Amino acid sequence: MQRRQRSWPPGVVALLLNEFEGTAHMPLSASPVAALERGDVAALLEMLRNQRRSLPVVVVSVDTFSERPLVSADDLQKRLLGLAQVVVLGKRAAFAFRDDLASALQDEALARRWGVFGGAVRLYWPGLKLDRGENPFQHRLWVPDSGALDLGVMDALFDDLAWASLHGDVPDWVDSALIQRLADRKAFEALRAASADSSLYEQYCATLERDLEAERAHRAEAVERAASAEGELESLRYHLREANAALTTLRQRAREEHADAAVDGAWTVATFRLGAQGTRDCIDDGIPAEERAEVADAMRWLADPESWANPMGKLSNLGGGVYEYRVNVKDHWNRLFVARLPRIHTVVVLHAYSKKSNELDPAEVKVANERLKQLSVR
């Protein structure tokens, strides 16, 4: 079972592997396995597709230019010992692996989605068949950013594999809460667009009425078709009335409760969490009122994991799981101390403050570290 105070496997696991021959219907070793030649690639592909394999396989590819891994494969194997077997895939072997995947899948584009190269790291779960019916995105891929690989991949891999080992199942990577928020926001925007173009409904209704009259005048045999069109017209009128009623409600709510601000605030609080305090309170306490809107816009970049590679502000790793996100607004340096909790797909805002000086305050960093420790205990 995973514990925050100890995120390395016990030493007895390495002792057992060294003293006794372990098996999970695949090669097991306390050190990473190297796959450098085409014969190694064929063996790797056979191992991945072995339906009796019971442990995940983590494939670490090498950087195209340096031909070295961007993350320590030895440290990664020590961290995952007993949970997965690490395989280092050489540069030429990576291209051979892609060719073999294309041959197996009969699709080069699909093979690229299943492969791993250029310093990336990929986790292949057991039960892999490598056919067109499988979802390659279920087998997680970490890609390098600006020539480096965030060492947080070790923590993320350990969290995912420890969870899978404890529950005996492959985790579901779909964030249903995020999908629901996106769906609600899309519906809200669609309703506003429909209300702005309500004249289109009226024009369409008028067109249907003219068509009905023409059908009745020139084609007596179109009685059933006209009745169907009348039903469609009534349905459109009904939806138009519903849209107008909903628009009236939204306008009233906007006047009384500032609906747009309420939607943005709810989105922000749902995406960034801070223990018992909301992110909005954290911003209000540490950021001047005239700068809060721009800081909140910059924060939304942190909700998307891909934006960490190219944020609007300056993102720095302070160590111990704490990141500093720095944004300059109106000659003030606004600092947000955040942390990522990969297992629950959440970005946590730990602390925020604003100063004219662009100097990192150790006391503020200490506050962020203390709050992260409190969250870890919870």
mmCIF file of C-alpha atoms in Angstrom:
data_model
loop_
_atom_site.group_PDB
_atom_site.id
_atom_site.type_symbol
_atom_site.label_atom_id
_atom_site.label_comp_id
_atom_site.label_asym_id
_atom_site.label_seq_id
_atom_site.Cartn_x
_atom_site.Cartn_y
_atom_site.Cartn_z
ATOM 1 C CA MET A 1 0.000 0.000 0.000
ATOM 2 C CA GLN A 2 1.304 3.446 -0.896
ATOM 3 C CA ARG A 3 2.263 5.707 2.013
ATOM 4 C CA ARG A 4 3.360 9.298 1.624
ATOM 5 C CA GLN A 5 6.156 8.867 4.170
ATOM 6 C CA ARG A 6 7.669 6.039 2.104
ATOM 7 C CA SER A 7 7.461 5.908 -1.656
ATOM 8 C CA TRP A 8 10.188 3.309 -2.351
ATOM 9 C CA PRO A 9 9.706 -0.462 -2.337
ATOM 10 C CA PRO A 10 11.276 -2.349 0.587
ATOM 11 C CA GLY A 11 14.830 -3.658 0.088
ATOM 12 C CA VAL A 12 13.700 -7.268 0.470
ATOM 13 C CA VAL A 13 12.232 -7.124 -3.057
ATOM 14 C CA ALA A 14 15.681 -6.623 -4.628
ATOM 15 C CA LEU A 15 17.134 -9.308 -2.336
ATOM 16 C CA LEU A 16 14.524 -11.856 -3.476
ATOM 17 C CA LEU A 17 15.102 -11.058 -7.159
ATOM 18 C CA ASN A 18 18.880 -11.417 -6.763
ATOM 19 C CA GLU A 19 18.735 -14.646 -4.739
ATOM 20 C CA PHE A 20 15.835 -16.380 -6.462
ATOM 21 C CA GLU A 21 14.539 -16.473 -10.014
ATOM 22 C CA GLY A 22 11.396 -14.359 -10.118
ATOM 23 C CA THR A 23 8.870 -14.615 -12.938
ATOM 24 C CA ALA A 24 5.788 -12.783 -14.097
ATOM 25 C CA HIS A 25 5.818 -14.627 -17.458
ATOM 26 C CA MET A 26 8.462 -12.084 -18.520
ATOM 27 C CA PRO A 27 12.131 -11.364 -17.647
ATOM 28 C CA LEU A 28 12.517 -9.802 -14.185
ATOM 29 C CA SER A 29 15.591 -7.985 -12.928
ATOM 30 C CA ALA A 30 16.588 -5.559 -10.198
ATOM 31 C CA SER A 31 18.242 -3.520 -12.975
ATOM 32 C CA PRO A 32 16.753 -2.135 -16.215
ATOM 33 C CA VAL A 33 16.747 -4.469 -19.228
ATOM 34 C CA ALA A 34 18.453 -3.079 -22.365
ATOM 35 C CA ALA A 35 16.868 -3.466 -25.807
ATOM 36 C CA LEU A 36 19.461 -2.307 -28.360
ATOM 37 C CA GLU A 37 19.301 -4.714 -31.338
ATOM 38 C CA ARG A 38 16.476 -5.829 -33.630
ATOM 39 C CA GLY A 39 16.411 -9.210 -31.901
ATOM 40 C CA ASP A 40 15.861 -7.413 -28.587
ATOM 41 C CA VAL A 41 12.968 -5.460 -30.145
ATOM 42 C CA ALA A 42 11.296 -8.653 -31.340
ATOM 43 C CA ALA A 43 11.621 -10.090 -27.822
ATOM 44 C CA LEU A 44 10.226 -6.868 -26.330
ATOM 45 C CA LEU A 45 7.204 -6.914 -28.631
ATOM 46 C CA GLU A 46 6.570 -10.575 -27.823
ATOM 47 C CA MET A 47 6.823 -9.799 -24.099
ATOM 48 C CA LEU A 48 4.369 -6.883 -24.363
ATOM 49 C CA ARG A 49 1.799 -9.041 -26.212
ATOM 50 C CA ASN A 50 2.174 -12.041 -23.877
ATOM 51 C CA GLN A 51 -1.317 -12.467 -22.389
ATOM 52 C CA ARG A 52 0.129 -14.243 -19.337
ATOM 53 C CA ARG A 53 2.298 -11.255 -18.393
ATOM 54 C CA SER A 54 1.168 -10.020 -14.986
ATOM 55 C CA LEU A 55 3.428 -6.982 -14.412
ATOM 56 C CA PRO A 56 3.429 -3.688 -16.322
ATOM 57 C CA VAL A 57 6.449 -2.786 -18.476
ATOM 58 C CA VAL A 58 7.916 0.749 -18.440
ATOM 59 C CA VAL A 59 9.871 1.496 -21.647
ATOM 60 C CA VAL A 60 12.424 4.330 -21.423
ATOM 61 C CA SER A 61 13.585 5.620 -24.832
ATOM 62 C CA VAL A 62 16.823 7.537 -25.364
ATOM 63 C CA ASP A 63 17.265 11.117 -26.563
ATOM 64 C CA THR A 64 17.755 11.279 -30.346
ATOM 65 C CA PHE A 65 20.902 13.422 -30.154
ATOM 66 C CA SER A 66 22.687 12.278 -26.981
ATOM 67 C CA GLU A 67 21.400 8.663 -27.293
ATOM 68 C CA ARG A 68 20.995 8.623 -23.502
ATOM 69 C CA PRO A 69 17.802 8.444 -21.376
ATOM 70 C CA LEU A 70 16.533 11.773 -20.048
ATOM 71 C CA VAL A 71 15.574 10.122 -16.756
ATOM 72 C CA SER A 72 17.729 7.668 -14.772
ATOM 73 C CA ALA A 73 16.530 4.188 -15.731
ATOM 74 C CA ASP A 74 18.407 2.714 -12.737
ATOM 75 C CA ASP A 75 16.658 5.010 -10.262
ATOM 76 C CA LEU A 76 13.340 4.378 -12.000
ATOM 77 C CA GLN A 77 13.769 0.584 -11.700
ATOM 78 C CA LYS A 78 14.677 0.923 -7.992
ATOM 79 C CA ARG A 79 11.561 3.031 -7.476
ATOM 80 C CA LEU A 80 9.279 0.568 -9.306
ATOM 81 C CA LEU A 81 10.924 -2.700 -8.211
ATOM 82 C CA GLY A 82 8.213 -5.294 -7.704
ATOM 83 C CA LEU A 83 5.626 -3.092 -9.442
ATOM 84 C CA ALA A 84 6.995 -3.019 -13.024
ATOM 85 C CA GLN A 85 10.009 -3.945 -15.158
ATOM 86 C CA VAL A 86 11.949 -1.101 -16.816
ATOM 87 C CA VAL A 87 13.295 -1.595 -20.370
ATOM 88 C CA VAL A 88 15.719 0.887 -21.993
ATOM 89 C CA LEU A 89 15.069 1.219 -25.744
ATOM 90 C CA GLY A 90 18.076 2.331 -27.830
ATOM 91 C CA LYS A 91 17.874 4.850 -30.689
ATOM 92 C CA ARG A 92 17.998 2.354 -33.561
ATOM 93 C CA ALA A 93 15.894 -0.085 -31.585
ATOM 94 C CA ALA A 94 13.189 2.589 -31.217
ATOM 95 C CA PHE A 95 12.869 2.904 -35.001
ATOM 96 C CA ALA A 96 12.805 -0.890 -35.334
ATOM 97 C CA PHE A 97 10.117 -1.017 -32.623
ATOM 98 C CA ARG A 98 8.013 1.470 -34.605
ATOM 99 C CA ASP A 99 8.429 -0.559 -37.818
ATOM 100 C CA ASP A 100 7.411 -3.782 -36.026
ATOM 101 C CA LEU A 101 4.361 -2.019 -34.570
ATOM 102 C CA ALA A 102 3.387 -0.763 -38.045
ATOM 103 C CA SER A 103 3.708 -4.304 -39.388
ATOM 104 C CA ALA A 104 1.609 -5.721 -36.536
ATOM 105 C CA LEU A 105 -1.101 -3.031 -36.799
ATOM 106 C CA GLN A 106 -0.958 -2.586 -40.605
ATOM 107 C CA ASP A 107 -1.116 1.166 -40.015
ATOM 108 C CA GLU A 108 1.911 3.497 -39.705
ATOM 109 C CA ALA A 109 -0.070 6.396 -38.194
ATOM 110 C CA LEU A 110 -1.560 4.105 -35.546
ATOM 111 C CA ALA A 111 1.879 2.613 -34.858
ATOM 112 C CA ARG A 112 3.242 6.066 -33.989
ATOM 113 C CA ARG A 113 0.508 6.411 -31.347
ATOM 114 C CA TRP A 114 1.620 3.142 -29.755
ATOM 115 C CA GLY A 115 5.367 3.805 -29.917
ATOM 116 C CA VAL A 116 7.880 5.540 -27.644
ATOM 117 C CA PHE A 117 10.982 7.442 -28.800
ATOM 118 C CA GLY A 118 13.024 10.634 -28.468
ATOM 119 C CA GLY A 119 13.556 10.372 -24.703
ATOM 120 C CA ALA A 120 9.899 9.671 -23.848
ATOM 121 C CA VAL A 121 8.760 7.157 -21.208
ATOM 122 C CA ARG A 122 5.759 4.846 -21.684
ATOM 123 C CA LEU A 123 3.837 2.476 -19.421
ATOM 124 C CA TYR A 124 2.406 -0.669 -21.066
ATOM 125 C CA TRP A 125 -0.202 -2.454 -18.925
ATOM 126 C CA PRO A 126 -0.659 -6.265 -18.989
ATOM 127 C CA GLY A 127 -3.249 -7.806 -21.312
ATOM 128 C CA LEU A 128 -1.977 -5.864 -24.325
ATOM 129 C CA LYS A 129 -3.015 -7.326 -27.704
ATOM 130 C CA LEU A 130 -1.870 -4.468 -29.982
ATOM 131 C CA ASP A 131 -4.809 -4.524 -32.362
ATOM 132 C CA ARG A 132 -6.996 -1.800 -33.849
ATOM 133 C CA GLY A 133 -9.687 -2.234 -31.202
ATOM 134 C CA GLU A 134 -7.439 -1.112 -28.336
ATOM 135 C CA ASN A 135 -7.007 2.428 -27.045
ATOM 136 C CA PRO A 136 -3.307 3.507 -27.096
ATOM 137 C CA PHE A 137 -4.055 6.418 -24.754
ATOM 138 C CA GLN A 138 -4.802 3.951 -21.919
ATOM 139 C CA HIS A 139 -1.061 3.201 -21.870
ATOM 140 C CA ARG A 140 0.341 6.471 -20.533
ATOM 141 C CA LEU A 141 3.118 8.364 -22.292
ATOM 142 C CA TRP A 142 5.415 11.012 -20.785
ATOM 143 C CA VAL A 143 7.234 13.147 -23.370
ATOM 144 C CA PRO A 144 10.292 15.385 -22.754
ATOM 145 C CA ASP A 145 9.895 19.134 -22.491
ATOM 146 C CA SER A 146 12.651 21.370 -23.917
ATOM 147 C CA GLY A 147 15.168 18.521 -23.959
ATOM 148 C CA ALA A 148 14.472 17.351 -20.400
ATOM 149 C CA LEU A 149 12.041 15.054 -18.626
ATOM 150 C CA ASP A 150 10.377 16.211 -15.406
ATOM 151 C CA LEU A 151 11.520 13.931 -12.583
ATOM 152 C CA GLY A 152 7.909 13.993 -11.369
ATOM 153 C CA VAL A 153 7.387 11.123 -13.830
ATOM 154 C CA MET A 154 8.849 8.842 -11.135
ATOM 155 C CA ASP A 155 6.279 9.973 -8.582
ATOM 156 C CA ALA A 156 3.462 9.701 -11.129
ATOM 157 C CA LEU A 157 4.516 6.189 -12.172
ATOM 158 C CA PHE A 158 4.853 5.034 -8.567
ATOM 159 C CA ASP A 159 1.428 6.473 -7.656
ATOM 160 C CA ASP A 160 -0.266 4.841 -10.677
ATOM 161 C CA LEU A 161 1.424 1.452 -10.258
ATOM 162 C CA ALA A 162 0.931 1.366 -6.486
ATOM 163 C CA TRP A 163 -2.781 2.107 -7.001
ATOM 164 C CA ALA A 164 -3.076 -0.597 -9.675
ATOM 165 C CA SER A 165 -1.234 -3.119 -7.489
ATOM 166 C CA LEU A 166 -3.462 -2.335 -4.501
ATOM 167 C CA HIS A 167 -6.748 -2.501 -6.440
ATOM 168 C CA GLY A 168 -5.779 -5.196 -8.946
ATOM 169 C CA ASP A 169 -7.054 -3.117 -11.841
ATOM 170 C CA VAL A 170 -5.873 -0.638 -14.469
ATOM 171 C CA PRO A 171 -6.771 2.961 -13.461
ATOM 172 C CA ASP A 172 -9.281 4.939 -15.478
ATOM 173 C CA TRP A 173 -7.583 8.095 -16.747
ATOM 174 C CA VAL A 174 -10.826 9.850 -17.752
ATOM 175 C CA ASP A 175 -11.541 12.876 -15.530
ATOM 176 C CA SER A 176 -15.353 12.748 -15.533
ATOM 177 C CA ALA A 177 -15.626 15.936 -13.464
ATOM 178 C CA LEU A 178 -13.559 17.854 -16.027
ATOM 179 C CA ILE A 179 -15.673 16.482 -18.891
ATOM 180 C CA GLN A 180 -18.865 17.552 -17.102
ATOM 181 C CA ARG A 181 -17.488 21.066 -16.545
ATOM 182 C CA LEU A 182 -16.573 21.350 -20.236
ATOM 183 C CA ALA A 183 -20.015 20.065 -21.272
ATOM 184 C CA ASP A 184 -21.801 22.557 -18.987
ATOM 185 C CA ARG A 185 -19.668 25.425 -20.270
ATOM 186 C CA LYS A 186 -20.268 24.396 -23.888
ATOM 187 C CA ALA A 187 -24.031 24.249 -23.311
ATOM 188 C CA PHE A 188 -23.949 27.680 -21.686
ATOM 189 C CA GLU A 189 -22.063 29.184 -24.658
ATOM 190 C CA ALA A 190 -24.359 27.464 -27.169
ATOM 191 C CA LEU A 191 -27.421 28.882 -25.405
ATOM 192 C CA ARG A 192 -26.006 32.412 -25.529
ATOM 193 C CA ALA A 193 -25.150 32.027 -29.237
ATOM 194 C CA ALA A 194 -28.637 30.684 -29.999
ATOM 195 C CA SER A 195 -30.288 33.590 -28.201
ATOM 196 C CA ALA A 196 -28.158 36.088 -30.141
ATOM 197 C CA ASP A 197 -29.270 34.524 -33.427
ATOM 198 C CA SER A 198 -32.904 33.928 -32.472
ATOM 199 C CA SER A 199 -33.955 35.558 -35.756
ATOM 200 C CA LEU A 200 -32.716 32.397 -37.507
ATOM 201 C CA TYR A 201 -35.395 30.394 -35.692
ATOM 202 C CA GLU A 202 -38.073 32.823 -36.870
ATOM 203 C CA GLN A 203 -36.793 32.715 -40.449
ATOM 204 C CA TYR A 204 -36.721 28.924 -40.435
ATOM 205 C CA CYS A 205 -40.252 28.808 -39.050
ATOM 206 C CA ALA A 206 -41.468 31.208 -41.728
ATOM 207 C CA THR A 207 -39.768 29.115 -44.430
ATOM 208 C CA LEU A 208 -41.468 25.962 -43.166
ATOM 209 C CA GLU A 209 -44.856 27.698 -43.184
ATOM 210 C CA ARG A 210 -44.385 28.789 -46.803
ATOM 211 C CA ASP A 211 -43.316 25.280 -47.751
ATOM 212 C CA LEU A 212 -46.406 23.845 -46.082
ATOM 213 C CA GLU A 213 -48.691 26.196 -47.981
ATOM 214 C CA ALA A 214 -47.000 25.301 -51.285
ATOM 215 C CA GLU A 215 -47.338 21.592 -50.550
ATOM 216 C CA ARG A 216 -51.052 21.939 -49.746
ATOM 217 C CA ALA A 217 -51.709 23.995 -52.900
ATOM 218 C CA HIS A 218 -49.804 21.951 -55.463
ATOM 219 C CA ARG A 219 -49.586 18.401 -54.061
ATOM 220 C CA ALA A 220 -52.658 16.892 -52.468
ATOM 221 C CA GLU A 221 -50.786 13.650 -51.871
ATOM 222 C CA ALA A 222 -48.389 15.408 -49.472
ATOM 223 C CA VAL A 223 -50.894 15.571 -46.584
ATOM 224 C CA GLU A 224 -48.896 13.213 -44.302
ATOM 225 C CA ARG A 225 -45.676 14.986 -45.138
ATOM 226 C CA ALA A 226 -47.262 18.342 -44.322
ATOM 227 C CA ALA A 227 -48.496 17.009 -40.972
ATOM 228 C CA SER A 228 -44.969 15.867 -40.167
ATOM 229 C CA ALA A 229 -43.631 19.291 -41.119
ATOM 230 C CA GLU A 230 -46.253 20.941 -38.887
ATOM 231 C CA GLY A 231 -45.044 18.792 -36.029
ATOM 232 C CA GLU A 232 -41.461 19.843 -36.707
ATOM 233 C CA LEU A 233 -42.563 23.483 -36.841
ATOM 234 C CA GLU A 234 -44.326 23.179 -33.488
ATOM 235 C CA SER A 235 -41.243 21.552 -32.014
ATOM 236 C CA LEU A 236 -39.099 24.453 -33.251
ATOM 237 C CA ARG A 237 -41.545 26.963 -31.797
ATOM 238 C CA TYR A 238 -41.465 25.111 -28.497
ATOM 239 C CA HIS A 239 -37.656 25.135 -28.390
ATOM 240 C CA LEU A 240 -37.664 28.828 -29.327
ATOM 241 C CA ARG A 241 -39.974 29.581 -26.390
ATOM 242 C CA GLU A 242 -37.743 27.498 -24.096
ATOM 243 C CA ALA A 243 -34.623 29.306 -25.331
ATOM 244 C CA ASN A 244 -36.195 32.725 -24.810
ATOM 245 C CA ALA A 245 -37.350 31.738 -21.311
ATOM 246 C CA ALA A 246 -33.886 30.425 -20.441
ATOM 247 C CA LEU A 247 -32.312 33.601 -21.838
ATOM 248 C CA THR A 248 -34.613 35.747 -19.700
ATOM 249 C CA THR A 249 -33.608 33.725 -16.635
ATOM 250 C CA LEU A 250 -29.913 34.045 -17.465
ATOM 251 C CA ARG A 251 -30.189 37.796 -17.987
ATOM 252 C CA GLN A 252 -32.020 38.174 -14.672
ATOM 253 C CA ARG A 253 -29.398 36.047 -12.909
ATOM 254 C CA ALA A 254 -26.608 38.073 -14.545
ATOM 255 C CA ARG A 255 -28.125 41.296 -13.242
ATOM 256 C CA GLU A 256 -28.625 39.916 -9.749
ATOM 257 C CA GLU A 257 -25.680 37.598 -9.270
ATOM 258 C CA HIS A 258 -23.173 38.517 -12.037
ATOM 259 C CA ALA A 259 -23.579 35.147 -13.755
ATOM 260 C CA ASP A 260 -20.429 35.367 -15.883
ATOM 261 C CA ALA A 261 -18.289 35.993 -12.827
ATOM 262 C CA ALA A 262 -20.092 33.192 -11.005
ATOM 263 C CA VAL A 263 -19.381 30.716 -13.849
ATOM 264 C CA ASP A 264 -15.709 31.705 -13.996
ATOM 265 C CA GLY A 265 -15.398 31.531 -10.223
ATOM 266 C CA ALA A 266 -17.006 28.092 -10.027
ATOM 267 C CA TRP A 267 -14.689 26.822 -12.803
ATOM 268 C CA THR A 268 -11.627 28.141 -11.013
ATOM 269 C CA VAL A 269 -12.541 26.732 -7.597
ATOM 270 C CA ALA A 270 -13.339 23.346 -9.146
ATOM 271 C CA THR A 271 -9.955 23.239 -10.854
ATOM 272 C CA PHE A 272 -7.702 24.630 -8.098
ATOM 273 C CA ARG A 273 -8.228 23.506 -4.508
ATOM 274 C CA LEU A 274 -6.582 24.462 -1.200
ATOM 275 C CA GLY A 275 -7.706 22.251 1.704
ATOM 276 C CA ALA A 276 -10.512 24.012 3.590
ATOM 277 C CA GLN A 277 -9.915 27.360 1.808
ATOM 278 C CA GLY A 278 -10.952 28.114 -1.772
ATOM 279 C CA THR A 279 -8.535 29.381 -4.372
ATOM 280 C CA ARG A 280 -10.604 32.559 -4.701
ATOM 281 C CA ASP A 281 -9.995 33.312 -0.993
ATOM 282 C CA CYS A 282 -6.285 32.614 -1.482
ATOM 283 C CA ILE A 283 -6.096 35.120 -4.348
ATOM 284 C CA ASP A 284 -8.156 37.728 -2.469
ATOM 285 C CA ASP A 285 -5.782 37.508 0.521
ATOM 286 C CA GLY A 286 -2.509 37.740 -1.451
ATOM 287 C CA ILE A 287 -3.193 39.609 -4.744
ATOM 288 C CA PRO A 288 -4.330 43.300 -5.105
ATOM 289 C CA ALA A 289 -7.922 43.708 -6.326
ATOM 290 C CA GLU A 290 -6.998 45.456 -9.592
ATOM 291 C CA GLU A 291 -4.714 42.557 -10.606
ATOM 292 C CA ARG A 292 -6.871 39.541 -9.652
ATOM 293 C CA ALA A 293 -8.618 39.094 -13.013
ATOM 294 C CA GLU A 294 -5.355 38.806 -14.997
ATOM 295 C CA VAL A 295 -3.809 36.513 -12.391
ATOM 296 C CA ALA A 296 -6.900 34.258 -12.496
ATOM 297 C CA ASP A 297 -6.674 34.119 -16.330
ATOM 298 C CA ALA A 298 -3.024 33.077 -16.081
ATOM 299 C CA MET A 299 -3.914 30.407 -13.502
ATOM 300 C CA ARG A 300 -6.260 28.678 -15.904
ATOM 301 C CA TRP A 301 -3.215 27.602 -17.932
ATOM 302 C CA LEU A 302 -2.182 25.428 -15.014
ATOM 303 C CA ALA A 303 -5.407 23.372 -15.250
ATOM 304 C CA ASP A 304 -4.189 21.800 -18.513
ATOM 305 C CA PRO A 305 -1.135 19.502 -17.959
ATOM 306 C CA GLU A 306 0.177 20.414 -21.443
ATOM 307 C CA SER A 307 0.310 24.127 -20.510
ATOM 308 C CA TRP A 308 3.019 23.385 -17.948
ATOM 309 C CA ALA A 309 5.366 23.107 -20.942
ATOM 310 C CA ASN A 310 4.558 26.676 -22.111
ATOM 311 C CA PRO A 311 2.707 28.696 -19.428
ATOM 312 C CA MET A 312 1.787 32.381 -19.702
ATOM 313 C CA GLY A 313 4.045 33.253 -16.753
ATOM 314 C CA LYS A 314 7.265 31.797 -15.366
ATOM 315 C CA LEU A 315 7.001 28.301 -13.859
ATOM 316 C CA SER A 316 9.846 27.102 -11.589
ATOM 317 C CA ASN A 317 10.336 23.913 -9.575
ATOM 318 C CA LEU A 318 11.264 24.810 -5.988
ATOM 319 C CA GLY A 319 11.716 21.154 -4.956
ATOM 320 C CA GLY A 320 9.730 18.981 -2.581
ATOM 321 C CA GLY A 321 6.720 19.016 -4.924
ATOM 322 C CA VAL A 322 6.244 22.828 -4.749
ATOM 323 C CA TYR A 323 6.266 24.905 -7.954
ATOM 324 C CA GLU A 324 6.444 28.692 -8.172
ATOM 325 C CA TYR A 325 4.222 30.303 -10.844
ATOM 326 C CA ARG A 326 5.234 33.954 -11.378
ATOM 327 C CA VAL A 327 3.178 36.494 -13.390
ATOM 328 C CA ASN A 328 3.954 40.213 -13.794
ATOM 329 C CA VAL A 329 0.790 42.338 -13.739
ATOM 330 C CA LYS A 330 0.751 46.175 -13.491
ATOM 331 C CA ASP A 331 4.399 46.378 -12.303
ATOM 332 C CA HIS A 332 3.731 43.839 -9.538
ATOM 333 C CA TRP A 333 5.181 40.316 -9.327
ATOM 334 C CA ASN A 334 2.350 37.992 -8.398
ATOM 335 C CA ARG A 335 3.571 34.642 -7.108
ATOM 336 C CA LEU A 336 1.466 31.486 -6.818
ATOM 337 C CA PHE A 337 2.900 28.424 -5.103
ATOM 338 C CA VAL A 338 1.235 25.309 -6.542
ATOM 339 C CA ALA A 339 1.592 21.521 -6.406
ATOM 340 C CA ARG A 340 0.334 18.706 -8.636
ATOM 341 C CA LEU A 341 -1.466 15.665 -7.247
ATOM 342 C CA PRO A 342 -1.219 13.280 -10.260
ATOM 343 C CA ARG A 343 -3.397 10.480 -8.893
ATOM 344 C CA ILE A 344 -6.505 12.700 -8.609
ATOM 345 C CA HIS A 345 -5.530 14.967 -11.549
ATOM 346 C CA THR A 346 -5.649 18.145 -9.453
ATOM 347 C CA VAL A 347 -3.551 21.312 -9.328
ATOM 348 C CA VAL A 348 -3.480 22.677 -5.766
ATOM 349 C CA VAL A 349 -2.810 26.327 -4.974
ATOM 350 C CA LEU A 350 -0.834 26.439 -1.726
ATOM 351 C CA HIS A 351 -0.175 30.166 -1.278
ATOM 352 C CA ALA A 352 -0.210 33.507 -3.158
ATOM 353 C CA TYR A 353 1.333 36.944 -2.638
ATOM 354 C CA SER A 354 2.160 40.097 -4.615
ATOM 355 C CA LYS A 355 5.182 42.432 -4.365
ATOM 356 C CA LYS A 356 6.853 45.034 -6.572
ATOM 357 C CA SER A 357 10.201 43.348 -6.000
ATOM 358 C CA ASN A 358 11.017 40.260 -8.076
ATOM 359 C CA GLU A 359 12.753 38.515 -5.185
ATOM 360 C CA LEU A 360 11.618 35.172 -3.848
ATOM 361 C CA ASP A 361 10.715 35.472 -0.129
ATOM 362 C CA PRO A 362 11.888 32.357 1.809
ATOM 363 C CA ALA A 363 9.184 32.965 4.429
ATOM 364 C CA GLU A 364 6.465 32.724 1.763
ATOM 365 C CA VAL A 365 8.023 29.498 0.410
ATOM 366 C CA LYS A 366 7.949 28.087 3.945
ATOM 367 C CA VAL A 367 4.188 28.798 4.170
ATOM 368 C CA ALA A 368 3.638 26.875 0.890
ATOM 369 C CA ASN A 369 5.715 23.894 2.100
ATOM 370 C CA GLU A 370 3.823 23.758 5.411
ATOM 371 C CA ARG A 371 0.475 23.718 3.601
ATOM 372 C CA LEU A 372 1.659 20.953 1.256
ATOM 373 C CA LYS A 373 2.670 18.891 4.307
ATOM 374 C CA GLN A 374 -0.810 19.433 5.784
ATOM 375 C CA LEU A 375 -2.427 18.239 2.538
ATOM 376 C CA SER A 376 -0.133 15.201 2.423
ATOM 377 C CA VAL A 377 -1.208 14.208 5.946
ATOM 378 C CA ARG A 378 -4.846 14.439 4.910
#
